[in-house]
Amino acid sequence: VIAYTTLTAGVFTLRPPHFSDAEDALATLTDPATAQWNPTPSVTDLASAQRWLERLGDWSDGKHATFSIVDPDGRYTGSVSLHHIVLDPGHIEQGNADIGYRVAPWARNAGVATHAVDTVTAWAFERLGVQRIQLFHAVANEASCRVATKAGYQLEGVLRSSSVYGDGRRYSDHLHARLVTD
Ligand SMILES: CC(C)(COP(=O)(O)OP(=O)(O)OC[C@H]1O[C@@H](n2cnc3c(N)ncnc32)[C@H](O)[C@@H]1OP(=O)(O)O)[C@@H](O)C(=O)NCCC(=O)NCCS
């Protein structure tokens, strides 16, 4: 079980998602760049955005910890999700997790994703005992590659034709990872 946690990333707060984030989360998820590189086709209106937030706000399976990034005015500004968390002793993937992120279109190119990813990474290493976090993004998504590199995630390789993104086409992905020992 992962205890619900609130973190600070500069002037931003990272806290579990809440249904009151719905209006700004809906605008973020339906933004064309998010719909392409981080598609969430189940979210189409306020009610489905609220259901999505409630689901991500439930950390009880111990396999994910999703944070809403909230600006100083309390406004939803994006999400960072640590998922595929494996903590079971004896599991071959023990100590591994994946990370993903999206930032609201009105808050981009100001370092928000980088700072939030770095903050969640430090928390996962220090508090959860995670030792390796993987980050996947389409090679074509250059902004995401910048976030990965700036947050200290080394490029480990290219996964050929590995994901179907929002436009329904297959793309190759970069695999980046950060180790607790980096
Ligand atoms: C990718 C995303 C999360 C970045 O969030 P952000 O808060 O703007 O990220 P940062 O400000 O920390 O860094 C963005 C970097 O990308 C660069 N960038 C932005 N658009 C770019 C483009 N079209 N081509 C190349 N670089 C680009 C910025 O210049 C910046 O790099 P710099 O600091 O070296 O100048 C945001 O654009 C987003 O949500 N996109 C849609 C969903 C998505 O792609 N999610 C990730 C899926 S893996």
Tab-separated table of C-alpha atoms and ligand atoms in Angstrom:
chain	number	residue	atom	x	y	z
A	1	VAL	CA	0.000	0.000	0.000
A	2	ILE	CA	1.314	3.447	-0.934
A	3	ALA	CA	0.368	6.195	1.524
A	4	TYR	CA	-1.319	9.234	-0.010
A	5	THR	CA	1.332	11.928	-0.276
A	6	THR	CA	1.643	15.609	-1.121
A	7	LEU	CA	4.932	16.910	-2.532
A	8	THR	CA	6.263	20.390	-3.310
A	9	ALA	CA	7.950	21.274	-6.619
A	10	GLY	CA	8.906	24.943	-6.391
A	11	VAL	CA	5.669	26.951	-6.368
A	12	PHE	CA	3.690	23.884	-7.501
A	13	THR	CA	2.037	21.298	-5.287
A	14	LEU	CA	1.775	17.632	-6.294
A	15	ARG	CA	-1.175	15.900	-4.645
A	16	PRO	CA	-3.494	12.980	-5.400
A	17	PRO	CA	-6.034	13.782	-8.125
A	18	HIS	CA	-9.376	15.162	-7.006
A	19	PHE	CA	-12.651	15.412	-8.906
A	20	SER	CA	-12.476	19.221	-8.548
A	21	ASP	CA	-9.596	19.101	-11.103
A	22	ALA	CA	-12.090	17.962	-13.749
A	23	GLU	CA	-12.594	21.115	-15.828
A	24	ASP	CA	-8.878	21.833	-16.307
A	25	ALA	CA	-8.020	18.123	-16.637
A	26	LEU	CA	-10.629	17.822	-19.421
A	27	ALA	CA	-9.092	20.809	-21.251
A	28	THR	CA	-5.630	19.237	-20.873
A	29	LEU	CA	-6.589	15.722	-22.001
A	30	THR	CA	-8.529	16.942	-25.041
A	31	ASP	CA	-5.741	19.316	-26.135
A	32	PRO	CA	-4.435	18.047	-29.524
A	33	ALA	CA	-0.833	17.395	-28.354
A	34	THR	CA	-2.025	15.460	-25.303
A	35	ALA	CA	-4.568	13.525	-27.364
A	36	GLN	CA	-1.761	12.553	-29.754
A	37	TRP	CA	1.027	11.594	-27.330
A	38	ASN	CA	-0.880	10.697	-24.179
A	39	PRO	CA	-4.284	9.590	-25.458
A	40	THR	CA	-7.118	9.052	-22.977
A	41	PRO	CA	-10.060	8.341	-25.293
A	42	SER	CA	-12.359	7.515	-22.358
A	43	VAL	CA	-12.352	11.184	-21.292
A	44	THR	CA	-14.717	13.249	-23.437
A	45	ASP	CA	-16.725	15.397	-21.015
A	46	LEU	CA	-16.793	16.645	-17.427
A	47	ALA	CA	-18.381	13.471	-16.037
A	48	SER	CA	-15.815	11.151	-17.659
A	49	ALA	CA	-13.001	13.473	-16.510
A	50	GLN	CA	-14.299	13.190	-12.947
A	51	ARG	CA	-14.409	9.377	-13.191
A	52	TRP	CA	-10.836	9.376	-14.547
A	53	LEU	CA	-9.654	11.566	-11.656
A	54	GLU	CA	-11.407	9.389	-9.086
A	55	ARG	CA	-9.768	6.281	-10.520
A	56	LEU	CA	-6.293	7.861	-10.525
A	57	GLY	CA	-6.921	9.233	-7.035
A	58	ASP	CA	-7.255	5.667	-5.719
A	59	TRP	CA	-3.753	4.395	-4.967
A	60	SER	CA	-4.963	1.371	-3.017
A	61	ASP	CA	-3.665	-1.323	-5.416
A	62	GLY	CA	-0.089	-0.296	-4.572
A	63	LYS	CA	0.830	-0.308	-8.270
A	64	HIS	CA	0.539	3.382	-9.117
A	65	ALA	CA	0.820	6.793	-7.532
A	66	THR	CA	-0.627	9.546	-9.698
A	67	PHE	CA	-0.248	13.205	-8.737
A	68	SER	CA	-2.083	16.257	-10.014
A	69	ILE	CA	0.277	19.201	-10.469
A	70	VAL	CA	-1.448	22.218	-8.911
A	71	ASP	CA	-0.356	25.836	-9.399
A	72	PRO	CA	-0.184	28.457	-6.619
A	73	ASP	CA	-3.845	29.386	-7.311
A	74	GLY	CA	-4.909	25.779	-6.731
A	75	ARG	CA	-5.512	25.187	-10.447
A	76	TYR	CA	-4.839	21.803	-12.103
A	77	THR	CA	-1.761	22.184	-14.320
A	78	GLY	CA	-1.001	18.579	-15.286
A	79	SER	CA	-0.303	15.100	-13.970
A	80	VAL	CA	2.670	12.899	-13.181
A	81	SER	CA	2.043	9.200	-12.798
A	82	LEU	CA	4.359	6.604	-11.330
A	83	HIS	CA	2.922	3.282	-12.504
A	84	HIS	CA	3.827	-0.387	-12.933
A	85	ILE	CA	5.343	-0.056	-9.454
A	86	VAL	CA	6.724	-3.436	-8.344
A	87	LEU	CA	7.753	-3.679	-4.698
A	88	ASP	CA	7.120	-7.422	-4.040
A	89	PRO	CA	10.229	-9.185	-2.711
A	90	GLY	CA	11.316	-12.005	-4.977
A	91	HIS	CA	9.674	-10.533	-8.090
A	92	ILE	CA	12.136	-10.281	-10.954
A	93	GLU	CA	11.084	-6.637	-11.472
A	94	GLN	CA	11.264	-5.711	-7.789
A	95	GLY	CA	12.221	-2.048	-7.386
A	96	ASN	CA	11.095	-1.035	-10.886
A	97	ALA	CA	8.481	1.519	-11.938
A	98	ASP	CA	7.498	3.579	-15.003
A	99	ILE	CA	6.761	7.303	-15.123
A	100	GLY	CA	4.491	9.360	-17.392
A	101	TYR	CA	3.377	12.985	-17.516
A	102	ARG	CA	1.310	15.656	-19.224
A	103	VAL	CA	1.126	19.408	-18.667
A	104	ALA	CA	-1.779	21.752	-19.381
A	105	PRO	CA	-1.314	23.665	-22.651
A	106	TRP	CA	-1.393	27.017	-20.847
A	107	ALA	CA	1.586	26.050	-18.629
A	108	ARG	CA	4.016	24.477	-21.118
A	109	ASN	CA	7.675	25.340	-21.773
A	110	ALA	CA	8.199	26.753	-18.283
A	111	GLY	CA	9.889	23.715	-16.726
A	112	VAL	CA	6.779	22.352	-15.003
A	113	ALA	CA	7.072	18.770	-16.300
A	114	THR	CA	10.797	18.565	-15.631
A	115	HIS	CA	10.494	19.814	-12.056
A	116	ALA	CA	7.492	17.587	-11.318
A	117	VAL	CA	9.144	14.450	-12.772
A	118	ASP	CA	12.327	15.127	-10.820
A	119	THR	CA	10.335	15.612	-7.593
A	120	VAL	CA	8.300	12.402	-7.984
A	121	THR	CA	11.468	10.498	-8.924
A	122	ALA	CA	13.262	11.609	-5.755
A	123	TRP	CA	10.228	10.656	-3.653
A	124	ALA	CA	10.019	7.187	-5.272
A	125	PHE	CA	13.703	6.522	-4.633
A	126	GLU	CA	13.728	7.873	-1.065
A	127	ARG	CA	10.311	6.820	0.228
A	128	LEU	CA	9.202	3.792	-1.796
A	129	GLY	CA	12.531	2.033	-2.224
A	130	VAL	CA	12.247	2.124	-6.017
A	131	GLN	CA	15.617	1.636	-7.732
A	132	ARG	CA	14.917	2.025	-11.451
A	133	ILE	CA	12.287	4.159	-13.212
A	134	GLN	CA	11.619	3.794	-16.939
A	135	LEU	CA	10.256	6.552	-19.168
A	136	PHE	CA	8.892	5.882	-22.653
A	137	HIS	CA	8.048	8.512	-25.268
A	138	ALA	CA	7.582	8.590	-29.022
A	139	VAL	CA	10.829	9.496	-30.774
A	140	ALA	CA	8.780	12.134	-32.637
A	141	ASN	CA	7.763	13.810	-29.352
A	142	GLU	CA	10.796	16.054	-28.950
A	143	ALA	CA	9.416	18.071	-26.028
A	144	SER	CA	9.022	14.864	-24.017
A	145	CYS	CA	12.584	13.820	-24.900
A	146	ARG	CA	13.806	17.161	-23.514
A	147	VAL	CA	11.869	16.565	-20.286
A	148	ALA	CA	13.407	13.091	-19.919
A	149	THR	CA	16.930	14.348	-20.508
A	150	LYS	CA	16.558	17.420	-18.271
A	151	ALA	CA	15.136	15.232	-15.460
A	152	GLY	CA	18.198	12.967	-15.572
A	153	TYR	CA	16.684	10.007	-17.436
A	154	GLN	CA	19.384	8.534	-19.672
A	155	LEU	CA	18.502	7.289	-23.138
A	156	GLU	CA	18.892	3.499	-23.192
A	157	GLY	CA	17.538	2.632	-26.592
A	158	VAL	CA	14.927	2.775	-29.328
A	159	LEU	CA	11.915	0.447	-29.325
A	160	ARG	CA	11.022	0.006	-32.972
A	161	SER	CA	7.394	0.595	-34.008
A	162	SER	CA	6.296	-0.050	-30.424
A	163	SER	CA	3.231	2.117	-29.699
A	164	VAL	CA	0.006	3.215	-31.358
A	165	TYR	CA	-0.619	6.879	-30.525
A	166	GLY	CA	-3.660	9.140	-30.827
A	167	ASP	CA	-3.691	9.297	-34.637
A	168	GLY	CA	-3.857	5.497	-34.799
A	169	ARG	CA	-0.396	5.158	-36.343
A	170	ARG	CA	2.509	3.110	-34.981
A	171	TYR	CA	5.571	4.994	-33.732
A	172	SER	CA	8.966	4.032	-32.371
A	173	ASP	CA	9.653	4.964	-28.755
A	174	HIS	CA	12.698	6.029	-26.795
A	175	LEU	CA	13.339	4.147	-23.584
A	176	HIS	CA	14.965	6.366	-20.966
A	177	ALA	CA	15.644	5.342	-17.369
A	178	ARG	CA	16.979	6.786	-14.156
A	179	LEU	CA	18.595	4.649	-11.459
A	180	VAL	CA	18.736	5.444	-7.765
A	181	THR	CA	22.512	5.205	-8.135
A	182	ASP	CA	22.727	7.725	-11.008
B	1	LIG	C1	5.749	17.049	-23.092
B	1	LIG	C2	5.188	17.986	-22.020
B	1	LIG	C3	4.747	17.156	-20.822
B	1	LIG	C4	6.292	18.956	-21.590
B	1	LIG	O1	5.847	19.705	-20.468
B	1	LIG	P1	6.541	21.113	-20.111
B	1	LIG	O2	6.132	21.501	-18.740
B	1	LIG	O3	6.306	22.060	-21.216
B	1	LIG	O4	8.092	20.684	-20.123
B	1	LIG	P2	9.361	21.568	-19.775
B	1	LIG	O5	8.998	23.023	-19.813
B	1	LIG	O6	9.933	21.021	-18.522
B	1	LIG	O7	10.362	21.209	-20.992
B	1	LIG	C5	9.919	21.288	-22.319
B	1	LIG	C6	11.131	21.281	-23.258
B	1	LIG	O8	10.714	20.883	-24.561
B	1	LIG	C7	11.116	21.858	-25.499
B	1	LIG	N1	10.145	21.829	-26.587
B	1	LIG	C8	8.869	22.217	-26.576
B	1	LIG	N2	8.303	21.997	-27.776
B	1	LIG	C9	9.245	21.420	-28.557
B	1	LIG	C10	9.273	20.975	-29.899
B	1	LIG	N3	8.178	21.036	-30.680
B	1	LIG	N4	10.424	20.452	-30.367
B	1	LIG	C11	11.536	20.384	-29.615
B	1	LIG	N5	11.567	20.811	-28.300
B	1	LIG	C12	10.431	21.322	-27.801
B	1	LIG	C13	11.136	23.134	-24.720
B	1	LIG	O9	11.915	24.118	-25.371
B	1	LIG	C14	11.758	22.647	-23.404
B	1	LIG	O10	13.141	22.392	-23.545
B	1	LIG	P3	14.280	23.447	-23.058
B	1	LIG	O11	14.083	23.638	-21.585
B	1	LIG	O12	15.555	22.785	-23.407
B	1	LIG	O13	14.024	24.732	-23.809
B	1	LIG	C15	3.996	18.824	-22.564
B	1	LIG	O14	4.398	19.478	-23.736
B	1	LIG	C16	2.777	17.962	-22.843
B	1	LIG	O15	1.986	17.703	-21.949
B	1	LIG	N6	2.617	17.510	-24.112
B	1	LIG	C17	1.498	16.698	-24.517
B	1	LIG	C18	1.458	15.322	-23.825
B	1	LIG	C19	2.793	14.623	-23.854
B	1	LIG	O16	3.544	14.688	-24.802
B	1	LIG	N7	3.080	13.909	-22.761
B	1	LIG	C20	4.278	13.111	-22.641
B	1	LIG	C21	4.059	11.791	-23.254
B	1	LIG	S1	5.521	10.789	-23.104
